[in-house]
Amino acid sequence: MRLIQGNEACALGALHAGCTYYAGYPITPASEIMEQMARMLPARHGVFVQMEDEIAALAAVIGASWAGAKAMTATSGPGFSLMQENLGYAAMTETPCVVVDSQRMGPSTGLPTLPSQGDVMQARWGSHGDRPGVTLTASSVGQVYEVTVAAFNISERYRVPVVLLLDAVVSHMREGVELPDLPVVTRQAPADPAAFLPFGGTDFMPLGAGKPIVVTGLAHAASGLPRATDGANAARMLQRVVDRIDAAGEEILRTRALALEDAEVGIIAYGISARPARGAVELLRAEGIRAGLLELETIWPLPEQAIRDLAARTRLLLVPEMNLGQLVLAIRATVEGRTPVLALNRVDGQVFPPAEIAAAIRQAVAEVRVPVEPAFREVQHAAHG
Amino acid sequence: MPRMGEELRQYLREELMPGVWCPGCGHGNVLRGVVTALDRLHRKMDQVVCVGGIGCAGRSPFYLNSSAMHTTHGRALAYATGLKTARPDLTVLVTMGDGDAAAIGGNHFIHACRRNIDLTAIVYNNGTYGMTGGQQAPTTPAGMRSTTTPLGSIEPPFDISELARAAGASYVARTTTFDFEELPQYIAEAIAHPGFAVVEVLTQCPTYFGRLNHLGDPATMLDYERDLTFPIEPMTREQVAGQLPVGRFRRDVRPEYTRRYAELCDRAAAAAAAADGATDDEPLPRRDCALPRDPYEVRFSGEGGQGVILAGVLLADAAGSEGRQVVHTQSYGPEARGGACKSEVILSSREIPFPEVEQPDAVICLSPEAMRRYTGLRPGGIRIVEERACLGNTPADGDIVLPLIRTAVEAGGELAVNVVALGALAGITGLVSREALEAALRRRLKPELLPLNQRALAAGWGVGR
Ligand SMILES: Cc1ncc(C[n+]2csc(CCOP(=O)(O)OP(=O)(O)O)c2C)c(N)n1
Ligand code: SF4
């Protein structure tokens, strides 16, 4: 067992996954990932570059990925905002890469650097246009390691940029962990390089490997050549990358269940808020309320089936988030009114104490009899205290 | 695009031609310079990557038969930096408009110059934003018209070559599409140059800059370029006030980034191989004795510089090595520098659901501010207070007031007050064994700091008893 920090676990996970390239720009609470990479990559003949800003950092990562490297960057809210245009470029060009955003409370410089879960929608929709938006989260140091490896694996297998949302607490927390030897996925070389189409499938050939390859953010053909005026082709190409992620299923949709078998009330949580949610489940069970937790390691795409299954079995669902209600919108849309979905929110940079989540459930259980919308609103406000 | 000889056509991706450029646009002349240079240098196109930004100039990579990256507006150099640092063996050309390079991409431009990374940046300077319809660029000469300066620009323009030189580019040349001999020559020199090379080419945009400023047809615009410039060497024409110098301004050999980085990797690998001999400590036996409460919450508090974070890390590390579940958290941010700060550890025999301390079982206060700020103690818990932290504070009943700083000074330095406090806490509570703490010190501290901290741990253990 080793005592390691969340950010260190992220760097170690990246190295385990085969990351050989890091470009970044410092920002609390993500900087330790960068500092670890600066220490560890050169001795392994990997590349570390400190760029002039986050726009450049992600640009360099994408360039390196097209040179064949498994590449990553890490930042926090202000830098993540700057990366959005190039994140869209990575999606458009089906570039494997990993972007870590250790969330701090915004908007703007906000509360530097208290934790937040405010970048959930930005991770999905922050760049213009539609795109696949694979986003993972973690609530413990051990999970940071595992999810970082998963982020690389997904990004390599499906040729998609993957966002890993951490937060100031998870990044800086230290826990004693065992680092498991997880399987590693690497992008597939084409079976027939001569016939390779860079945007025909998920196989990959880097630039400078004997065949000229064209990469552009313009709508393009499978050959990579621009097709900037052919709307039908553009629609087909976009649908193709979106469908690829939607069809992936289990490997991408990572969830963890706690005491869900007999649960009558469900908590759906992700990231740091899943920790007090675990505590709340214990408190509630001790007083006879059969609570359970569905922890989402993957928030985008949303594990819809798992959420619907839970909704079908429970009297109500509670979604605690350190934002003003982001993922809950998508969860409500998924549940389609089958069961009430309550939001519990904080934007003061404080992690929910377990008792606060337990109290919200207790009160909701007492008050929510008939599932009609106005009642939930009141409960929601009461829960804010 | 001007007609090219057969021998040059192999460098072009003719299936994309005619491309987006207007008839008479100077960008084709620049591209001709690029392929002529590649031909002179006998570069293999499969080892060349051309990276472009967004704009008319940024489209150039499509027309070269090399690998191409057509990126985002202004960021071409940053993409190219990623490619080149990952594959230093490739020849990487970067084609940008003046807006691309000097407005939206200005920051990347000066930093690429400073880094001196072996890229060839070709700036197509037409004094306007061609692709978006002729707006003002940071290079639009004062007084000239654009669609956003209908009365003439009142801003002084950037001198891109001067900017490149000042920012540290090791090769800098400026020429025009009129100077058809210098153009391929400078580009060839730039590609061969082992460092960051900038070739700024004044080029004509007849469609917007020419039309809006009544400069006539493309051929007349070449005369405009000729008249706008004077060659620094050989001085074939007479200089007129206000003319822009053209020529090779700099060609220095300076340490190049990817080579320096490769050396750094070799040094790092050698150091890592040398350190490989250091062995880990023997695993310690599990500490099975029950915690006073399970989970048990500890808070170290003090001011920045007192090593409060490290105290928490050492405790968590030591307890973890004895088989306990541990979580360490710290208060971070501006307040961690100078003001009060805290570092918290939870120890448990089972998985810890919630990682933050809610009501501490043990508190250490090292400064008056911390003592005021971080209140709260679980009934039955203990609070160890440094005697000087009581300045202006009244200790509560049951507080254990100890001379921690004095003890640290006697052990060899006030710096070690955190480890004295840790020793005192462990001595009083028995949370961790002394062997585990000593092993944690060896794992976490630089060897030169070890003797002081070992003395501090022993002394702290003593005062705590
Ligand atoms: C972020 C962003 N802002 C604005 C644009 C619109 N845009 C495209 S090209 C361009 C300027 C082109 O001018 P320049 O770089 O000088 O190249 P030229 O077209 O003259 O060759 C602008 C503003 C864009 N594509 N992206
Ligand atoms: S708009 Fe100007 S710069 Fe663009 S292609 Fe036409 S002439 Fe060239």
mmCIF file with all atom_site columns, N, CA and C in Angstrom, chain B residues 412-440:
data_model
loop_
_atom_site.group_PDB
_atom_site.id
_atom_site.type_symbol
_atom_site.label_atom_id
_atom_site.label_alt_id
_atom_site.label_comp_id
_atom_site.label_asym_id
_atom_site.label_entity_id
_atom_site.label_seq_id
_atom_site.pdbx_PDB_ins_code
_atom_site.Cartn_x
_atom_site.Cartn_y
_atom_site.Cartn_z
_atom_site.occupancy
_atom_site.B_iso_or_equiv
_atom_site.pdbx_formal_charge
_atom_site.auth_seq_id
_atom_site.auth_comp_id
_atom_site.auth_asym_id
_atom_site.auth_atom_id
_atom_site.pdbx_PDB_model_num
ATOM 1  N N  . GLY B 1 412 ? 17.441 21.216 17.299 1.00 0.00 ? 412 GLY B N  1
ATOM 2  C CA . GLY B 1 412 ? 18.291 21.651 16.183 1.00 0.00 ? 412 GLY B CA 1
ATOM 3  C C  . GLY B 1 412 ? 17.652 22.650 15.241 1.00 0.00 ? 412 GLY B C  1
ATOM 4  N N  . GLY B 1 413 ? 16.363 22.953 15.377 1.00 0.00 ? 413 GLY B N  1
ATOM 5  C CA . GLY B 1 413 ? 15.792 23.970 14.491 1.00 0.00 ? 413 GLY B CA 1
ATOM 6  C C  . GLY B 1 413 ? 14.279 24.063 14.627 1.00 0.00 ? 413 GLY B C  1
ATOM 7  N N  . GLU B 1 414 ? 13.773 25.282 14.617 1.00 0.00 ? 414 GLU B N  1
ATOM 8  C CA . GLU B 1 414 ? 12.336 25.532 14.749 1.00 0.00 ? 414 GLU B CA 1
ATOM 9  C C  . GLU B 1 414 ? 11.555 24.881 13.595 1.00 0.00 ? 414 GLU B C  1
ATOM 10 N N  . LEU B 1 415 ? 12.265 24.771 12.462 1.00 0.00 ? 415 LEU B N  1
ATOM 11 C CA . LEU B 1 415 ? 11.725 24.122 11.269 1.00 0.00 ? 415 LEU B CA 1
ATOM 12 C C  . LEU B 1 415 ? 11.032 22.781 11.564 1.00 0.00 ? 415 LEU B C  1
ATOM 13 N N  . ALA B 1 416 ? 11.556 22.089 12.580 1.00 0.00 ? 416 ALA B N  1
ATOM 14 C CA . ALA B 1 416 ? 11.073 20.727 12.843 1.00 0.00 ? 416 ALA B CA 1
ATOM 15 C C  . ALA B 1 416 ? 9.916  20.692 13.838 1.00 0.00 ? 416 ALA B C  1
ATOM 16 N N  . VAL B 1 417 ? 9.282  21.860 14.078 1.00 0.00 ? 417 VAL B N  1
ATOM 17 C CA . VAL B 1 417 ? 8.193  21.877 15.063 1.00 0.00 ? 417 VAL B CA 1
ATOM 18 C C  . VAL B 1 417 ? 7.065  20.923 14.653 1.00 0.00 ? 417 VAL B C  1
ATOM 19 N N  . ASN B 1 418 ? 6.860  20.755 13.357 1.00 0.00 ? 418 ASN B N  1
ATOM 20 C CA . ASN B 1 418 ? 5.790  19.846 12.904 1.00 0.00 ? 418 ASN B CA 1
ATOM 21 C C  . ASN B 1 418 ? 6.058  18.413 13.355 1.00 0.00 ? 418 ASN B C  1
ATOM 22 N N  . VAL B 1 419 ? 7.313  18.007 13.255 1.00 0.00 ? 419 VAL B N  1
ATOM 23 C CA . VAL B 1 419 ? 7.641  16.622 13.618 1.00 0.00 ? 419 VAL B CA 1
ATOM 24 C C  . VAL B 1 419 ? 7.653  16.452 15.144 1.00 0.00 ? 419 VAL B C  1
ATOM 25 N N  . VAL B 1 420 ? 8.053  17.504 15.877 1.00 0.00 ? 420 VAL B N  1
ATOM 26 C CA . VAL B 1 420 ? 7.934  17.460 17.339 1.00 0.00 ? 420 VAL B CA 1
ATOM 27 C C  . VAL B 1 420 ? 6.464  17.244 17.705 1.00 0.00 ? 420 VAL B C  1
ATOM 28 N N  . ALA B 1 421 ? 5.585  18.012 17.071 1.00 0.00 ? 421 ALA B N  1
ATOM 29 C CA . ALA B 1 421 ? 4.151  17.909 17.378 1.00 0.00 ? 421 ALA B CA 1
ATOM 30 C C  . ALA B 1 421 ? 3.622  16.515 17.034 1.00 0.00 ? 421 ALA B C  1
ATOM 31 N N  . LEU B 1 422 ? 4.073  15.996 15.910 1.00 0.00 ? 422 LEU B N  1
ATOM 32 C CA . LEU B 1 422 ? 3.651  14.663 15.487 1.00 0.00 ? 422 LEU B CA 1
ATOM 33 C C  . LEU B 1 422 ? 4.116  13.615 16.493 1.00 0.00 ? 422 LEU B C  1
ATOM 34 N N  . GLY B 1 423 ? 5.365  13.748 16.943 1.00 0.00 ? 423 GLY B N  1
ATOM 35 C CA . GLY B 1 423 ? 5.902  12.831 17.946 1.00 0.00 ? 423 GLY B CA 1
ATOM 36 C C  . GLY B 1 423 ? 5.092  12.904 19.230 1.00 0.00 ? 423 GLY B C  1
ATOM 37 N N  . ALA B 1 424 ? 4.773  14.145 19.651 1.00 0.00 ? 424 ALA B N  1
ATOM 38 C CA . ALA B 1 424 ? 4.005  14.314 20.886 1.00 0.00 ? 424 ALA B CA 1
ATOM 39 C C  . ALA B 1 424 ? 2.643  13.645 20.754 1.00 0.00 ? 424 ALA B C  1
ATOM 40 N N  . LEU B 1 425 ? 1.985  13.870 19.611 1.00 0.00 ? 425 LEU B N  1
ATOM 41 C CA . LEU B 1 425 ? 0.655  13.292 19.393 1.00 0.00 ? 425 LEU B CA 1
ATOM 42 C C  . LEU B 1 425 ? 0.719  11.764 19.436 1.00 0.00 ? 425 LEU B C  1
ATOM 43 N N  . ALA B 1 426 ? 1.697  11.216 18.725 1.00 0.00 ? 426 ALA B N  1
ATOM 44 C CA . ALA B 1 426 ? 1.795  9.759  18.665 1.00 0.00 ? 426 ALA B CA 1
ATOM 45 C C  . ALA B 1 426 ? 2.150  9.197  20.034 1.00 0.00 ? 426 ALA B C  1
ATOM 46 N N  . GLY B 1 427 ? 3.036  9.902  20.764 1.00 0.00 ? 427 GLY B N  1
ATOM 47 C CA . GLY B 1 427 ? 3.417  9.452  22.108 1.00 0.00 ? 427 GLY B CA 1
ATOM 48 C C  . GLY B 1 427 ? 2.214  9.421  23.040 1.00 0.00 ? 427 GLY B C  1
ATOM 49 N N  . ILE B 1 428 ? 1.368  10.433 22.921 1.00 0.00 ? 428 ILE B N  1
ATOM 50 C CA . ILE B 1 428 ? 0.211  10.514 23.822 1.00 0.00 ? 428 ILE B CA 1
ATOM 51 C C  . ILE B 1 428 ? -0.878 9.517  23.434 1.00 0.00 ? 428 ILE B C  1
ATOM 52 N N  . THR B 1 429 ? -1.140 9.389  22.125 1.00 0.00 ? 429 THR B N  1
ATOM 53 C CA . THR B 1 429 ? -2.314 8.608  21.699 1.00 0.00 ? 429 THR B CA 1
ATOM 54 C C  . THR B 1 429 ? -2.005 7.171  21.280 1.00 0.00 ? 429 THR B C  1
ATOM 55 N N  . GLY B 1 430 ? -0.754 6.909  20.909 1.00 0.00 ? 430 GLY B N  1
ATOM 56 C CA . GLY B 1 430 ? -0.435 5.572  20.414 1.00 0.00 ? 430 GLY B CA 1
ATOM 57 C C  . GLY B 1 430 ? -1.085 5.250  19.074 1.00 0.00 ? 430 GLY B C  1
ATOM 58 N N  . LEU B 1 431 ? -1.370 6.284  18.259 1.00 0.00 ? 431 LEU B N  1
ATOM 59 C CA . LEU B 1 431 ? -2.026 6.044  16.957 1.00 0.00 ? 431 LEU B CA 1
ATOM 60 C C  . LEU B 1 431 ? -1.134 5.246  16.008 1.00 0.00 ? 431 LEU B C  1
ATOM 61 N N  . VAL B 1 432 ? 0.152  5.528  16.090 1.00 0.00 ? 432 VAL B N  1
ATOM 62 C CA . VAL B 1 432 ? 1.118  4.847  15.210 1.00 0.00 ? 432 VAL B CA 1
ATOM 63 C C  . VAL B 1 432 ? 2.352  4.497  16.035 1.00 0.00 ? 432 VAL B C  1
ATOM 64 N N  . SER B 1 433 ? 3.107  3.542  15.557 1.00 0.00 ? 433 SER B N  1
ATOM 65 C CA . SER B 1 433 ? 4.329  3.174  16.267 1.00 0.00 ? 433 SER B CA 1
ATOM 66 C C  . SER B 1 433 ? 5.450  4.130  15.878 1.00 0.00 ? 433 SER B C  1
ATOM 67 N N  . ARG B 1 434 ? 6.450  4.206  16.742 1.00 0.00 ? 434 ARG B N  1
ATOM 68 C CA . ARG B 1 434 ? 7.578  5.072  16.448 1.00 0.00 ? 434 ARG B CA 1
ATOM 69 C C  . ARG B 1 434 ? 8.356  4.572  15.232 1.00 0.00 ? 434 ARG B C  1
ATOM 70 N N  . GLU B 1 435 ? 8.436  3.240  15.083 1.00 0.00 ? 435 GLU B N  1
ATOM 71 C CA . GLU B 1 435 ? 9.149  2.686  13.915 1.00 0.00 ? 435 GLU B CA 1
ATOM 72 C C  . GLU B 1 435 ? 8.460  3.133  12.623 1.00 0.00 ? 435 GLU B C  1
ATOM 73 N N  . ALA B 1 436 ? 7.134  3.112  12.651 1.00 0.00 ? 436 ALA B N  1
ATOM 74 C CA . ALA B 1 436 ? 6.399  3.490  11.427 1.00 0.00 ? 436 ALA B CA 1
ATOM 75 C C  . ALA B 1 436 ? 6.650  4.954  11.098 1.00 0.00 ? 436 ALA B C  1
ATOM 76 N N  . LEU B 1 437 ? 6.699  5.800  12.124 1.00 0.00 ? 437 LEU B N  1
ATOM 77 C CA . LEU B 1 437 ? 6.960  7.219  11.868 1.00 0.00 ? 437 LEU B CA 1
ATOM 78 C C  . LEU B 1 437 ? 8.379  7.416  11.356 1.00 0.00 ? 437 LEU B C  1
ATOM 79 N N  . GLU B 1 438 ? 9.316  6.684  11.926 1.00 0.00 ? 438 GLU B N  1
ATOM 80 C CA . GLU B 1 438 ? 10.706 6.833  11.472 1.00 0.00 ? 438 GLU B CA 1
ATOM 81 C C  . GLU B 1 438 ? 10.841 6.394  10.009 1.00 0.00 ? 438 GLU B C  1
ATOM 82 N N  . ALA B 1 439 ? 10.149 5.320  9.675  1.00 0.00 ? 439 ALA B N  1
ATOM 83 C CA . ALA B 1 439 ? 10.203 4.863  8.280  1.00 0.00 ? 439 ALA B CA 1
ATOM 84 C C  . ALA B 1 439 ? 9.559  5.895  7.359  1.00 0.00 ? 439 ALA B C  1
ATOM 85 N N  . ALA B 1 440 ? 8.473  6.514  7.823  1.00 0.00 ? 440 ALA B N  1
ATOM 86 C CA . ALA B 1 440 ? 7.810  7.540  7.003  1.00 0.00 ? 440 ALA B CA 1
ATOM 87 C C  . ALA B 1 440 ? 8.752  8.727  6.796  1.00 0.00 ? 440 ALA B C  1
#
